[in-house]
Structure formats: structure tokens, C-alpha cells
Amino acid sequence: MEEFHNTAFPTISGDLMSDHFQFSDQDSLPKPDVEILTSSGLRIPAHTGILALASPVLENVIERPPKHRSSEKTIPILGVPCEAVSAFIQFLYSSRCSEEELEKYGIHLLALSHVYLVPQLKHRCSKAVGQRLTIDNVVDVLQLARLCDSPDLYLKCMRMLSSNFKAVEKTEGWKFMHENDPFLELEILQFIDEDESRKKRTRRHREEQRLYMELSEAMECLEHICTEGCTTVGPCDLEPSKKRDPCDKFSICEGLQLLIKHFAICKNRVNGKCTRCKRMWQLLRLHSSICDQTDSCRVPLCRQFKLKMQLEKKGVETLWRLLVKKVASARAMSSLSLPKRKREEPRETMHDHGCTFGKLHERSDEVKGLPISNHRRVLYSCSN
């Protein structure tokens, strides 16, 4: 039998066994009782007990009755470089594999670990091969990941293909796969299409959540303006003053104040010809749909909108109910994101405003189909 340690390839010598299995004397090591035959004809001596303990596949091979009567037991491991076989056998003995070996023979070791059911080595090889993915080898590694049932490596390859498809399409690996494996090509294209759809859904969802959050903040600012006032607009029962302190959300509050000022003086707010007034009507209706303090609410038309919605409960649009639900949810999430101390703090009352909701219009006709009492002031305006 050819002595493996006399060659230029790595070996599992008696010293290595002594280091990892703590034999007291190198001479007391059991003699190798099996040989691993590689593609180059090299024979690596090994021990059946260690191989069987490390790999259930090798255990079945060892226990299988030999076809020919021979005193020598031989296990062929062909199709990969003998250096990769040597690194594989060393791992079975020591559960160790150097980074250099993973870099050189990671693909071969991944195949061997899959065939011979060595999960620890398979996990390390999948991670190492995934870290060394390139545009040129991603198609080949993807095919190997499919064959070796390595989902993490497969997904990493697919994501790289999806992100760099135009570059990968020019490689030799893609061209070969295109000619010989149309099912894999279809699988890749389906993944790319699903990935793009998933990204679009994610972007749309984020945009919707941003819109719902903005509407929720607008509802808070509307209540804040109608209850406490802010800078130039406030409720009619608060006296104006020279001091004008903006609130924490003044960027939103300022736009809402401008909308309220326009709404108070616009002559087309009832007939529906003004788009800005339509927006204000929608905000008032949305507030009424969310508000749970009808009796004490100071936002105009809150109670009237609630009564109207009760009368027309069957005709309320499904999309509107969904909008109300989403905005209420965003409002709840926004309140939960605040510190507990801030949630419990009452908002400081602002008595200092440049103007108030002083001059309110009284109307006896229907406003947007809503009957308003002659004695109820419903519209805000800004005194000069």
C-alpha cells in the first residue's frame, strides 16, 4: 500500500490522530483498515470506525458486503481533486477545515458533504462559497446549490442574479445554462419577476403607510387648532395675544391653518367647485369617523357628520371605511411610539394667538348635503 505521507498532498498522519483523539502513544494507534481511492489513483489510509461515526453514508458503504473476496477494503471517492478528498477526510477526523482549503476546494467540499451527509461541513462550505460569489461563477454555484439542497446559498445566488442580471446574462455560465437547462432559466426568470413584484408591493405599502401617518398627524393638528389654537388660527373663545409660539408639528399645522383660512372665506365651498375646500370637507369627515369624543369635541361639524353617517350607514363606501381603519391604526401606532411620559402629559393650552375663529358663518341651507341649524356656528374664519 502506498504511504500517503510520502506524497506532496496533505495527510492524516499518526501525529494528527494523536492530537485530536488523545492517544497516549503514537505506536498504540490502530492500524488503518480501509483505503480511500481518489481520481488520481492516490490511496488514503483511514479507519472504518471513524468514517462510520462521521458519515452515515460511509457507514453503509463499510457495512455493505464486498463484491469480491479481498483482504483490502477500498472506498472510491471519485470526480473531485484528490486534495479536496484529503481535506474532506481530515474534516471527518478533526472537524476542522482551514480557510485556505475552503477557498480552494469549497465547491468540491460542498458536494462531498452533501453526498456523504456531513451537515457541519456542508454549512461551513455553503457559507464560504456564498462569501466568494462573483458574476462569473454565480450560475454554476446556483446549479450546485440546487443539486446539494442548500437553500441559503440558492437564495443568495438568486438575489445576486436578480440584482446583476444584465451582467450575468453575458457570462459563459449563463450561455451554457441557456442552451442546456431551460427549466433553470425559467426558474431564474420567475424569481426575478416575483422579486420585482415584491419590491413594488413593499414600496407601495411604505407609501400607503406614509400617507396614513400624514393623515393621522393632520387629524391631531386639526384637533390641536380647534381646541388650543396655533399661531394665527384658534378657537373663538380664546383671546388673541402678541405671543405666537408654533407647535411641535408646525410644518403640518401651518398647511392646515392656510386650508382653514381659505375654507372660511371661499364662496365655492358648498357647490363643490373648489378642490381645496373638497380637501377640507374630507378632513372634517375623516376626523368625525375617527373621533370618539362627540359630545366634547370642538372640531366643527363632527357631530353633524356622525349623524349623517348613521343615517346613511348602509351606503358608506367600502374604501372610505378602509381609509378610516388605516388612519386610526396609524394614529394608534404613532401614540405607542411616544414615551409613556409624553403620552400622559396633557397638551399645554395656548392662550396666545394672533387671531381666533371669531367670525363664524351661520347658514340655514344644506352644506354638502348636511342640514345645519341656524343657531350653530360651523365654519371657522380668521379675523384680521
mmCIF file of C-alpha atoms in Angstrom, residues 17 21 23 30-36 45-56 58-63 73 75 89 92-93:
data_model
loop_
_atom_site.group_PDB
_atom_site.id
_atom_site.type_symbol
_atom_site.label_atom_id
_atom_site.label_comp_id
_atom_site.label_asym_id
_atom_site.label_seq_id
_atom_site.Cartn_x
_atom_site.Cartn_y
_atom_site.Cartn_z
ATOM 1 C CA MET A 17 -4.745 11.479 15.231
ATOM 2 C CA PHE A 21 -8.115 11.814 19.746
ATOM 3 C CA PHE A 23 -3.900 8.637 22.175
ATOM 4 C CA PRO A 30 -4.861 1.277 15.458
ATOM 5 C CA LYS A 31 -3.680 0.463 12.010
ATOM 6 C CA PRO A 32 -5.735 1.825 9.093
ATOM 7 C CA ASP A 33 -8.175 -0.822 7.884
ATOM 8 C CA VAL A 34 -9.573 0.921 4.793
ATOM 9 C CA GLU A 35 -8.277 2.951 1.873
ATOM 10 C CA ILE A 36 -9.901 5.926 0.173
ATOM 11 C CA PRO A 45 -5.370 5.179 4.588
ATOM 12 C CA ALA A 46 -8.226 5.610 7.074
ATOM 13 C CA HIS A 47 -10.144 3.882 9.855
ATOM 14 C CA THR A 48 -13.596 2.438 9.308
ATOM 15 C CA GLY A 49 -14.718 3.280 12.846
ATOM 16 C CA ILE A 50 -14.012 6.999 12.421
ATOM 17 C CA LEU A 51 -15.515 7.169 8.926
ATOM 18 C CA ALA A 52 -18.668 5.348 10.025
ATOM 19 C CA LEU A 53 -19.054 7.631 13.043
ATOM 20 C CA ALA A 54 -18.692 10.811 10.954
ATOM 21 C CA SER A 55 -20.825 9.846 7.943
ATOM 22 C CA PRO A 56 -23.886 7.579 7.805
ATOM 23 C CA LEU A 58 -19.777 5.828 4.619
ATOM 24 C CA GLU A 59 -21.103 3.634 7.409
ATOM 25 C CA ASN A 60 -23.484 1.932 4.948
ATOM 26 C CA VAL A 61 -20.666 1.540 2.426
ATOM 27 C CA ILE A 62 -18.394 -0.029 5.036
ATOM 28 C CA GLU A 63 -21.085 -2.438 6.270
ATOM 29 C CA LYS A 73 -11.095 -2.648 1.798
ATOM 30 C CA ILE A 75 -13.817 3.135 -0.792
ATOM 31 C CA ILE A 89 -11.136 13.026 5.244
ATOM 32 C CA LEU A 92 -14.055 13.662 9.295
ATOM 33 C CA TYR A 93 -11.175 13.078 11.711
#
